[in-house]
mmCIF file of C-alpha atoms in Angstrom:
data_model
loop_
_atom_site.group_PDB
_atom_site.id
_atom_site.type_symbol
_atom_site.label_atom_id
_atom_site.label_comp_id
_atom_site.label_asym_id
_atom_site.label_seq_id
_atom_site.Cartn_x
_atom_site.Cartn_y
_atom_site.Cartn_z
ATOM 1 C CA GLY A 22 -0.334 10.505 -17.515
ATOM 2 C CA GLN A 23 2.944 10.422 -15.765
ATOM 3 C CA PHE A 24 3.185 9.158 -12.212
ATOM 4 C CA ALA A 25 6.323 11.220 -11.528
ATOM 5 C CA LYS A 26 7.233 14.583 -13.000
ATOM 6 C CA PRO A 27 10.675 16.186 -12.931
ATOM 7 C CA ARG A 28 10.649 19.850 -11.893
ATOM 8 C CA SER A 29 13.109 22.622 -12.554
ATOM 9 C CA GLU A 30 12.422 24.200 -9.138
ATOM 10 C CA PRO A 31 12.235 22.276 -5.857
ATOM 11 C CA ASP A 32 9.598 24.676 -4.477
ATOM 12 C CA GLU A 33 6.507 26.416 -5.816
ATOM 13 C CA VAL A 34 5.769 29.932 -4.563
ATOM 14 C CA ARG A 35 2.302 31.504 -4.532
ATOM 15 C CA GLY A 36 2.191 34.900 -2.928
ATOM 16 C CA ASP A 37 4.046 34.615 0.390
ATOM 17 C CA THR A 38 3.667 30.826 0.592
ATOM 18 C CA SER A 39 6.396 28.442 -0.528
ATOM 19 C CA LEU A 40 5.692 24.702 -0.716
ATOM 20 C CA PRO A 41 7.476 21.737 -2.305
ATOM 21 C CA SER A 42 6.694 21.423 -6.016
ATOM 22 C CA TYR A 43 4.110 18.927 -7.200
ATOM 23 C CA ARG A 44 6.192 15.981 -8.431
ATOM 24 C CA GLY A 45 3.428 13.688 -9.685
ATOM 25 C CA ASP A 46 0.848 11.384 -8.152
ATOM 26 C CA ILE A 47 3.451 8.801 -7.167
ATOM 27 C CA ILE A 48 5.173 11.373 -4.893
ATOM 28 C CA ASN A 49 2.673 13.972 -3.646
ATOM 29 C CA ARG A 50 -0.645 15.649 -4.511
ATOM 30 C CA GLU A 51 -1.286 18.671 -6.716
ATOM 31 C CA GLU A 52 -3.327 20.760 -4.251
ATOM 32 C CA PHE A 53 -1.366 23.716 -2.911
ATOM 33 C CA THR A 54 -1.397 22.741 0.767
ATOM 34 C CA ALA A 55 1.433 21.624 3.040
ATOM 35 C CA GLU A 56 -0.284 18.266 3.637
ATOM 36 C CA ALA A 57 -0.820 17.589 -0.072
ATOM 37 C CA ARG A 58 2.757 18.503 -1.017
ATOM 38 C CA ARG A 59 4.306 16.234 1.618
ATOM 39 C CA ASN A 60 5.961 13.159 0.078
ATOM 40 C CA ASN A 61 3.810 10.094 0.679
ATOM 41 C CA PRO A 62 5.457 6.685 0.147
ATOM 42 C CA TRP A 63 2.022 4.988 0.068
ATOM 43 C CA ASN A 64 1.462 6.722 -3.269
ATOM 44 C CA MET A 65 4.198 4.475 -4.702
ATOM 45 C CA VAL A 66 2.402 1.398 -3.390
ATOM 46 C CA LYS A 67 -0.870 2.550 -5.000
ATOM 47 C CA ALA A 68 0.917 3.255 -8.298
ATOM 48 C CA TYR A 69 2.511 -0.194 -8.196
ATOM 49 C CA HIS A 70 -0.887 -1.851 -7.748
ATOM 50 C CA GLN A 71 -2.457 0.227 -10.527
ATOM 51 C CA SER A 72 0.408 -0.655 -12.867
ATOM 52 C CA SER A 73 0.248 -4.362 -12.056
ATOM 53 C CA GLN A 74 -3.535 -4.376 -12.618
ATOM 54 C CA THR A 75 -3.021 -2.753 -16.017
ATOM 55 C CA LEU A 76 -0.408 -5.350 -16.967
ATOM 56 C CA ASN A 77 -2.715 -8.153 -15.825
ATOM 57 C CA ILE A 78 -5.519 -6.819 -18.020
ATOM 58 C CA LEU A 79 -3.181 -6.572 -21.011
ATOM 59 C CA ARG A 80 -1.950 -10.129 -20.381
ATOM 60 C CA ALA A 81 -5.528 -11.390 -20.195
ATOM 61 C CA PHE A 82 -6.401 -9.699 -23.491
ATOM 62 C CA ALA A 83 -3.270 -11.037 -25.176
ATOM 63 C CA LYS A 84 -3.655 -14.614 -23.921
ATOM 64 C CA GLY A 85 -7.440 -14.738 -24.062
ATOM 65 C CA GLY A 86 -7.587 -14.115 -27.786
ATOM 66 C CA TYR A 87 -9.202 -10.694 -27.657
ATOM 67 C CA ALA A 88 -6.022 -9.017 -28.886
ATOM 68 C CA ASP A 89 -5.799 -11.433 -31.825
ATOM 69 C CA ILE A 90 -5.556 -9.412 -35.051
ATOM 70 C CA SER A 91 -8.073 -11.763 -36.666
ATOM 71 C CA ARG A 92 -10.666 -10.211 -34.332
ATOM 72 C CA LEU A 93 -10.109 -6.739 -35.795
ATOM 73 C CA HIS A 94 -13.587 -6.789 -37.332
ATOM 74 C CA ALA A 95 -15.119 -7.569 -33.925
ATOM 75 C CA TRP A 96 -13.172 -4.742 -32.252
ATOM 76 C CA ASN A 97 -14.749 -2.299 -34.676
ATOM 77 C CA LEU A 98 -18.244 -3.642 -34.045
ATOM 78 C CA ASP A 99 -18.144 -3.829 -30.254
ATOM 79 C CA PHE A 100 -19.109 -0.174 -29.836
ATOM 80 C CA VAL A 101 -22.272 -0.555 -31.919
ATOM 81 C CA GLU A 102 -23.336 -3.900 -30.480
ATOM 82 C CA GLN A 103 -26.450 -2.527 -28.789
ATOM 83 C CA THR A 104 -27.497 -0.029 -31.474
ATOM 84 C CA GLU A 105 -30.184 -0.422 -34.099
ATOM 85 C CA GLU A 106 -27.608 0.089 -36.857
ATOM 86 C CA GLY A 107 -25.384 -2.619 -35.358
ATOM 87 C CA SER A 108 -28.308 -5.054 -35.292
ATOM 88 C CA ARG A 109 -29.175 -4.301 -38.933
ATOM 89 C CA TYR A 110 -25.540 -4.805 -39.944
ATOM 90 C CA ARG A 111 -25.309 -8.149 -38.148
ATOM 91 C CA LYS A 112 -28.459 -9.366 -39.907
ATOM 92 C CA PHE A 113 -27.128 -8.200 -43.258
ATOM 93 C CA ALA A 114 -23.635 -9.682 -42.739
ATOM 94 C CA THR A 115 -24.814 -13.147 -41.658
#
C-alpha cells in the first residue's frame, strides 16, 4: 500500500469530533483518536527502514541468481516442493 495518502480535507469529522485526516502510515495512524492522528516523524524512519530492507532483499535475489529467468521452472515448483505431487513430478522429470 501507500505510505502517504493525499487527502481532499485536512480534517475528518465524526459526530462532534474533528481530528486531522489519516494521511498514511508514514505520517499518522488510522485510528480515530487524537494521539493516533498526531503527526509522528518516527513513522518516516520506520518506513525508510522497511523500504531499505525491501530493496536489500530485491538486490539479493537479483545478484544471487534467484531472479535469473533461467530459473523460471524452479520458481513454479517451489510452492509444491513438500507435496506428494511435487515429489512424484521430481521423480518423473529426473
